[in-house]
GROMACS .gro file of C-alpha atoms in nm:
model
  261
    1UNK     CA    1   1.886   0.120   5.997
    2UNK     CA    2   2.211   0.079   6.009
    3UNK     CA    3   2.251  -0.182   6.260
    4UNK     CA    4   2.304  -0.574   6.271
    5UNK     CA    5   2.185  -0.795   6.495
    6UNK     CA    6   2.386  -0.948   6.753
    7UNK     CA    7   2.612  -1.240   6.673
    8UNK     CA    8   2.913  -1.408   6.797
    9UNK     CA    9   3.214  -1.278   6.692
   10UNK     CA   10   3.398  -1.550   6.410
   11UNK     CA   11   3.672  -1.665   6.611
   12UNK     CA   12   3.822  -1.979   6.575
   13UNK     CA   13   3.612  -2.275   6.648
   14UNK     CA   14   3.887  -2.439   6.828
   15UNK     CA   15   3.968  -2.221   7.079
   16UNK     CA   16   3.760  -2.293   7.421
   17UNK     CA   17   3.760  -1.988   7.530
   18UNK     CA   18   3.414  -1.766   7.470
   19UNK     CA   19   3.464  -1.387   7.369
   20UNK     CA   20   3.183  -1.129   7.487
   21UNK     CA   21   2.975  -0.978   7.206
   22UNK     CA   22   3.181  -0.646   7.216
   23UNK     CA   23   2.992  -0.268   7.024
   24UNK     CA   24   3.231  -0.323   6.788
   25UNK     CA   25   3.046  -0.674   6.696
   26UNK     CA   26   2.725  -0.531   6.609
   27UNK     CA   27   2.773  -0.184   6.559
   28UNK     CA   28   3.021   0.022   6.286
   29UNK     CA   29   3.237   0.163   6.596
   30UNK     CA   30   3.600   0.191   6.644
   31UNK     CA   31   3.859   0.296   6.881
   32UNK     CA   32   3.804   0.145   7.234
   33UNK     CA   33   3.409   0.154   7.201
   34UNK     CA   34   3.475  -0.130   6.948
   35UNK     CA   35   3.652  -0.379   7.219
   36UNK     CA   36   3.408  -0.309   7.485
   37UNK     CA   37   3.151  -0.569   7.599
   38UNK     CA   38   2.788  -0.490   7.574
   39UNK     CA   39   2.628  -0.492   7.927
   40UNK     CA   40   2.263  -0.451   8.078
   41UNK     CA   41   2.332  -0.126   8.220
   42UNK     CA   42   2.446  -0.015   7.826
   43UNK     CA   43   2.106  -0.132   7.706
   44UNK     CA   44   1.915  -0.003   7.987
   45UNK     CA   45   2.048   0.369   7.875
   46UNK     CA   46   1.970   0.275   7.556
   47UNK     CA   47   1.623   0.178   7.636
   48UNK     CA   48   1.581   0.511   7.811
   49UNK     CA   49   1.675   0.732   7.593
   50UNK     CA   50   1.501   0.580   7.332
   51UNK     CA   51   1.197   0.594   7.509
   52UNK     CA   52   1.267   0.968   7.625
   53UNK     CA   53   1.250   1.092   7.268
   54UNK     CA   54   1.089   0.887   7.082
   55UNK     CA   55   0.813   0.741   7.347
   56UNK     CA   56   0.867   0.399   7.252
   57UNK     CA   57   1.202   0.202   7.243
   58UNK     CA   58   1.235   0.059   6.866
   59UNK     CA   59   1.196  -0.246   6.790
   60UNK     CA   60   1.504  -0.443   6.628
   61UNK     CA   61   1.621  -0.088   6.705
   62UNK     CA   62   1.967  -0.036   6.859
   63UNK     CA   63   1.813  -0.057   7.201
   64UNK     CA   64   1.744  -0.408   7.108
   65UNK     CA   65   2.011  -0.491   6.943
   66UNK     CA   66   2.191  -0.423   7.271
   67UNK     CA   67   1.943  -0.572   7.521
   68UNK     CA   68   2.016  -0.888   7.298
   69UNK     CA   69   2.378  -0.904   7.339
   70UNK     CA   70   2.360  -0.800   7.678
   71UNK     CA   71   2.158  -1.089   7.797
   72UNK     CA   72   2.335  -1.323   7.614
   73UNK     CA   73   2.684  -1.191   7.759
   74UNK     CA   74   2.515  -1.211   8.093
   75UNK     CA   75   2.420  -1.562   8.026
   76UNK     CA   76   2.726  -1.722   7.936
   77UNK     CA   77   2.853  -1.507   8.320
   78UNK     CA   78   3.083  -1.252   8.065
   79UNK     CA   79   2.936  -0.967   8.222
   80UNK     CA   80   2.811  -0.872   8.518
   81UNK     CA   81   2.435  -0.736   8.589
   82UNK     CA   82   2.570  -0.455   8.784
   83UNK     CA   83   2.825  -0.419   8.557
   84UNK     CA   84   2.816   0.004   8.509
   85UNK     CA   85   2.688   0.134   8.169
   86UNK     CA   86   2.976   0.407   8.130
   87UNK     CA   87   2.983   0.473   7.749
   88UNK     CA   88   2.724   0.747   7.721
   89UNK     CA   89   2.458   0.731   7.471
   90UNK     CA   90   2.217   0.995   7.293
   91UNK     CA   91   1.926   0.991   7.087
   92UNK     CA   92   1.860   1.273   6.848
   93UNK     CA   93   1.544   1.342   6.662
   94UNK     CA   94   1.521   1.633   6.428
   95UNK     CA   95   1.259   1.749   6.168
   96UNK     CA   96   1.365   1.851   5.800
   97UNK     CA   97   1.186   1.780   5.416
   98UNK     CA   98   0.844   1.689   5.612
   99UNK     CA   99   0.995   1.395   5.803
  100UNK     CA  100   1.212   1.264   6.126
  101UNK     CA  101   1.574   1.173   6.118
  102UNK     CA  102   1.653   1.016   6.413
  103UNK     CA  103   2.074   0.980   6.510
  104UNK     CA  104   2.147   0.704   6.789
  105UNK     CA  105   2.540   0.754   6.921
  106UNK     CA  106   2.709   0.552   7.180
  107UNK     CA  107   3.061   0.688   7.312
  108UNK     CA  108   2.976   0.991   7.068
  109UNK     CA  109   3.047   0.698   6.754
  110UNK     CA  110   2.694   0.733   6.562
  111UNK     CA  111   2.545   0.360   6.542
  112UNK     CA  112   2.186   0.417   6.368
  113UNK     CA  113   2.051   0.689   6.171
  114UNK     CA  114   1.692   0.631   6.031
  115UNK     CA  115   1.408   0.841   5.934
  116UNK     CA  116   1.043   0.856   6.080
  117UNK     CA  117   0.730   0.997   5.952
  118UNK     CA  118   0.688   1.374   6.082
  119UNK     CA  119   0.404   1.343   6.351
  120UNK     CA  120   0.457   1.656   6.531
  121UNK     CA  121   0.564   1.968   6.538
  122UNK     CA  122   0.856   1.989   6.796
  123UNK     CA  123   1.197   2.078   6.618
  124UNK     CA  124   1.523   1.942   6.716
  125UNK     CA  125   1.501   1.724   7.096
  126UNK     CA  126   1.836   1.596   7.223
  127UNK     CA  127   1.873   1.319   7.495
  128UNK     CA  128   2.167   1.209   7.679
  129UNK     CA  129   2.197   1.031   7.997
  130UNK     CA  130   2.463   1.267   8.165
  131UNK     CA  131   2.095   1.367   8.362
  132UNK     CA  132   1.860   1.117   8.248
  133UNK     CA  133   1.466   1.145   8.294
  134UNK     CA  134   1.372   0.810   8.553
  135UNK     CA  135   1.268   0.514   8.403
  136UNK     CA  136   0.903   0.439   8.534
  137UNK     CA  137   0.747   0.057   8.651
  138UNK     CA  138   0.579   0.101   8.332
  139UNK     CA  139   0.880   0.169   8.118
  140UNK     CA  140   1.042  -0.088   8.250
  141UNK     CA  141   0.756  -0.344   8.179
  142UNK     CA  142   0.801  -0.227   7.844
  143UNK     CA  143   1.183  -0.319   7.827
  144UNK     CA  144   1.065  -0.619   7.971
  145UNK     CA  145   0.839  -0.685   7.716
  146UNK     CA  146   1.119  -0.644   7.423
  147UNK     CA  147   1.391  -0.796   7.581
  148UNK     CA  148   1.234  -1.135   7.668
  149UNK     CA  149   0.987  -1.099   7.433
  150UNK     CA  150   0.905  -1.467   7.303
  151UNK     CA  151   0.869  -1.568   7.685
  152UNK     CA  152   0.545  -1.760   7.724
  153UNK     CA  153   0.373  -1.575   8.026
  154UNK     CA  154   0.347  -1.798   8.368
  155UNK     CA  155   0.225  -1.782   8.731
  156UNK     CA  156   0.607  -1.616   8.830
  157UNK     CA  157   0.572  -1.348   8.556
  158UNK     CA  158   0.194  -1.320   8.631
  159UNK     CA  159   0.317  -1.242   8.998
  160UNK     CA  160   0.582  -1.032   8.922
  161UNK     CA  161   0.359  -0.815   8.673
  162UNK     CA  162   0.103  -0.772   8.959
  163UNK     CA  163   0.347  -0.671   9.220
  164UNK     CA  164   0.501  -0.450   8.970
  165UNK     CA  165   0.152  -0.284   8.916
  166UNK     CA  166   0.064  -0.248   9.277
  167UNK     CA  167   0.333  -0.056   9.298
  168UNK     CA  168   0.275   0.173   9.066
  169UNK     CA  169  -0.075   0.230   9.126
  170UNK     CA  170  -0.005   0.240   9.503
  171UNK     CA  171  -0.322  -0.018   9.571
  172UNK     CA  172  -0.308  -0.330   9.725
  173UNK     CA  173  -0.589  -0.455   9.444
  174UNK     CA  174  -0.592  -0.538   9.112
  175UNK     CA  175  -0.717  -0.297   8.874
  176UNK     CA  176  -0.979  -0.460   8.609
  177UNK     CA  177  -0.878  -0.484   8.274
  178UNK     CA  178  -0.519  -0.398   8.361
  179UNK     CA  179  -0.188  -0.563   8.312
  180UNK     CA  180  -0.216  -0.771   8.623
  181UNK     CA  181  -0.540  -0.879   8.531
  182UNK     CA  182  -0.408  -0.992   8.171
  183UNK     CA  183  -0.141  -1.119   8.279
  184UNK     CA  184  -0.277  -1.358   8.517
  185UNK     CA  185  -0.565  -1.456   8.280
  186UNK     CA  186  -0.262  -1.555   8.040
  187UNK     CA  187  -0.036  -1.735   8.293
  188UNK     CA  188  -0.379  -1.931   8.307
  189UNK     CA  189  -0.449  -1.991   7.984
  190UNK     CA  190  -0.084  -2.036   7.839
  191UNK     CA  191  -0.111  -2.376   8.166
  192UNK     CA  192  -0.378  -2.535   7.964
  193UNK     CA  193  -0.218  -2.468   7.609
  194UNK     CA  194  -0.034  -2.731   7.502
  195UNK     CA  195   0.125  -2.600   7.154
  196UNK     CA  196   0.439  -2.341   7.230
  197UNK     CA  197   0.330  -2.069   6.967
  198UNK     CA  198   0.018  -2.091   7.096
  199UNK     CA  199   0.108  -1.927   7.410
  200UNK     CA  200   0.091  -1.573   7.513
  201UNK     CA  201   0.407  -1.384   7.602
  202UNK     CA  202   0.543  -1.139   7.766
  203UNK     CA  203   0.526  -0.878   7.436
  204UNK     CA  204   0.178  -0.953   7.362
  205UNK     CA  205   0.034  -0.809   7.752
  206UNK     CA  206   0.353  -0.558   7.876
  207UNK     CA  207   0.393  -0.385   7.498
  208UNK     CA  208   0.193  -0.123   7.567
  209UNK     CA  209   0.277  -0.110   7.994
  210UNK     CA  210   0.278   0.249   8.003
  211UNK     CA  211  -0.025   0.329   7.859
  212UNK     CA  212  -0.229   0.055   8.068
  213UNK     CA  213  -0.079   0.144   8.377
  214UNK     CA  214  -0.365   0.389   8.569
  215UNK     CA  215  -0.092   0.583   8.741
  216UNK     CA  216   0.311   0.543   8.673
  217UNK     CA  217   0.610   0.641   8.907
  218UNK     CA  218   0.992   0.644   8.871
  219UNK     CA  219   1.147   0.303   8.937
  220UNK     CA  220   1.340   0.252   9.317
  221UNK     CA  221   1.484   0.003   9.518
  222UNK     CA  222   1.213  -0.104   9.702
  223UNK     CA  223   0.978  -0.140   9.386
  224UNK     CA  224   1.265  -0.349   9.246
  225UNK     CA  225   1.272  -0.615   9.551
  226UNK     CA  226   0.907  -0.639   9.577
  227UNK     CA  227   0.860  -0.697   9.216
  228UNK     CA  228   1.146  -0.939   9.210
  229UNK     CA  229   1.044  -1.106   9.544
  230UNK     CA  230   0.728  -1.188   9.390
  231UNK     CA  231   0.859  -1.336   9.072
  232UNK     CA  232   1.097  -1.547   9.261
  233UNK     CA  233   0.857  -1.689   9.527
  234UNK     CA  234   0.616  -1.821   9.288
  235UNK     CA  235   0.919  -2.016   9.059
  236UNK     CA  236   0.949  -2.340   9.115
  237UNK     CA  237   1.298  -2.316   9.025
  238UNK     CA  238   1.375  -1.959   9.256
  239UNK     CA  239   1.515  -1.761   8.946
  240UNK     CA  240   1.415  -1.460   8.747
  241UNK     CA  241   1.364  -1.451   8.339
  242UNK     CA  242   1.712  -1.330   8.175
  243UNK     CA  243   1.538  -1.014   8.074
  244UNK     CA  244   1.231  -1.083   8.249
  245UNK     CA  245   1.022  -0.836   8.500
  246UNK     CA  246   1.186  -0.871   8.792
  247UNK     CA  247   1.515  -0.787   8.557
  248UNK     CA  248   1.412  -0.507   8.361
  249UNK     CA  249   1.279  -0.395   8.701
  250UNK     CA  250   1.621  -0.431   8.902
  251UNK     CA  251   1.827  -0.278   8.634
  252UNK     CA  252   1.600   0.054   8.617
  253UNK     CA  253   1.603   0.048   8.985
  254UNK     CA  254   1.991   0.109   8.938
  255UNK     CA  255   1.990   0.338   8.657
  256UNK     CA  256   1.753   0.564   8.842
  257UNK     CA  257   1.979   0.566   9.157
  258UNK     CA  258   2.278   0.616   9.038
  259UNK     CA  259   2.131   0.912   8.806
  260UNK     CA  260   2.091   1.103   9.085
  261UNK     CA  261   2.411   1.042   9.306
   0.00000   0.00000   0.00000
């Protein structure tokens, strides 16, 4: 691919004051794209289209790449988390010579082009977000799972996860062998593990949300507060992961309502 990974731009050590990571950081863009900052509502179009054509969002794909700078602009309070995602993005698979090329744009500037082995037979599929397919609880416990990947799983995220799949199953139980039921078992393990890399995280139970989930549904407001309610009532410190369920969760919420104002 042709992306980079997000870094700082190399401004002058000596000034105080700290510059956004901007597209035009990480990605070969010009024009205005290039001087705007990255923000979560950027990714989170990213991460949806990527997952509406491809099934998966990529990892260390541009998806990630933005979620990465977006978290870190949102950390350092450059950004805002309802900050509106306004550049437009696309993802473009088509089939030629027996294998995928896949096109990534963002403000109609191309920022990855890659190929994939051919594992269907579908011919050219466009996505943009002008009308953009929902993101689902499991989709975004999938972002979740990529953007605060190396996060040690605990009793909040535990909480949040279960909340997250109640919803989506529409039970008030558990369902065995599920991501609730993981999770938790992990929150309780990763308590009595004392070595850091020992610990199971958030990538290692939600990578494969979707496809654990028993039944899925679009992503709305009241999913979003439950799911965050829950993470925040069992930390000690009342806050969400940066990038965490309750996050990814809130973001999608957004993205899903105002795709269909």
């Amino acid at each position: 691919m042709n992306q980079q990974q997000p870094q700082r731009p190399g401004a002058d050590e000596s000034h105080d004051q700290i510059q956004p990571i901007k597209f035009g950081d990480v990605f070969n863009v010009t024009g205005e794209l290039a001087s705007k900052p990255i923000g979560p509502q950027d990714a989170a179009a990213m991460q949806s289209a990527e997952n509406m054509v491809l099934g998966q969002t990529t990892k260390k794909g541009p998806a990630a790449v933005m979620q990465s700078a977006a978290n870190a602009n949102e950390r350092a309070g450059l950004v805002s988390r309802n900050q509106a995602g306004d550049q437009g993005v696309s993802v473009i698979k088509s089939h030629n010579d027996g294998g995928v090329l896949v096109t990534e744009a963002v403000g109609g500037q191309v920022i990855a082009e890659y190929r994939k082995p051919d594992v269907s037979a579908a011919t050219t599929t466009p996505a943009t977000l002008i009308d953009p397919a929902p993101i689902t609880i499991g989709g975004a416990l999938e972002v979740a799972a990529l953007s605060a990947s190396d996060k040690p799983i605990d009793q909040s995220d535990a909480a949040a996860i279960q909340a997250a799949e109640m919803r989506a199953t529409g039970s008030s139980e558990i369902s065995p062998g599920g991501i609730a039921s993981e999770a938790q078992s992990a929150a309780v393990r990763n308590s009595q593990t004392n070595r850091f890399e020992d610990r199971a995280t958030l990538s290692n139970v939600l990578a494969d949300a979707r496809a654990m989930l028993a039944k899925d549904k679009a992503v709305t407001r009241e999913d979003a507060d439950r799911v965050v309610a829950a993470e925040l009532r069992n930390n000690p410190g009342m806050k969400m992961t940066p990038g965490g369920v309750g996050e990814a969760m809130a973001i999608a919420a957004r993205r899903n309502q105002n795709s269909t104002i």
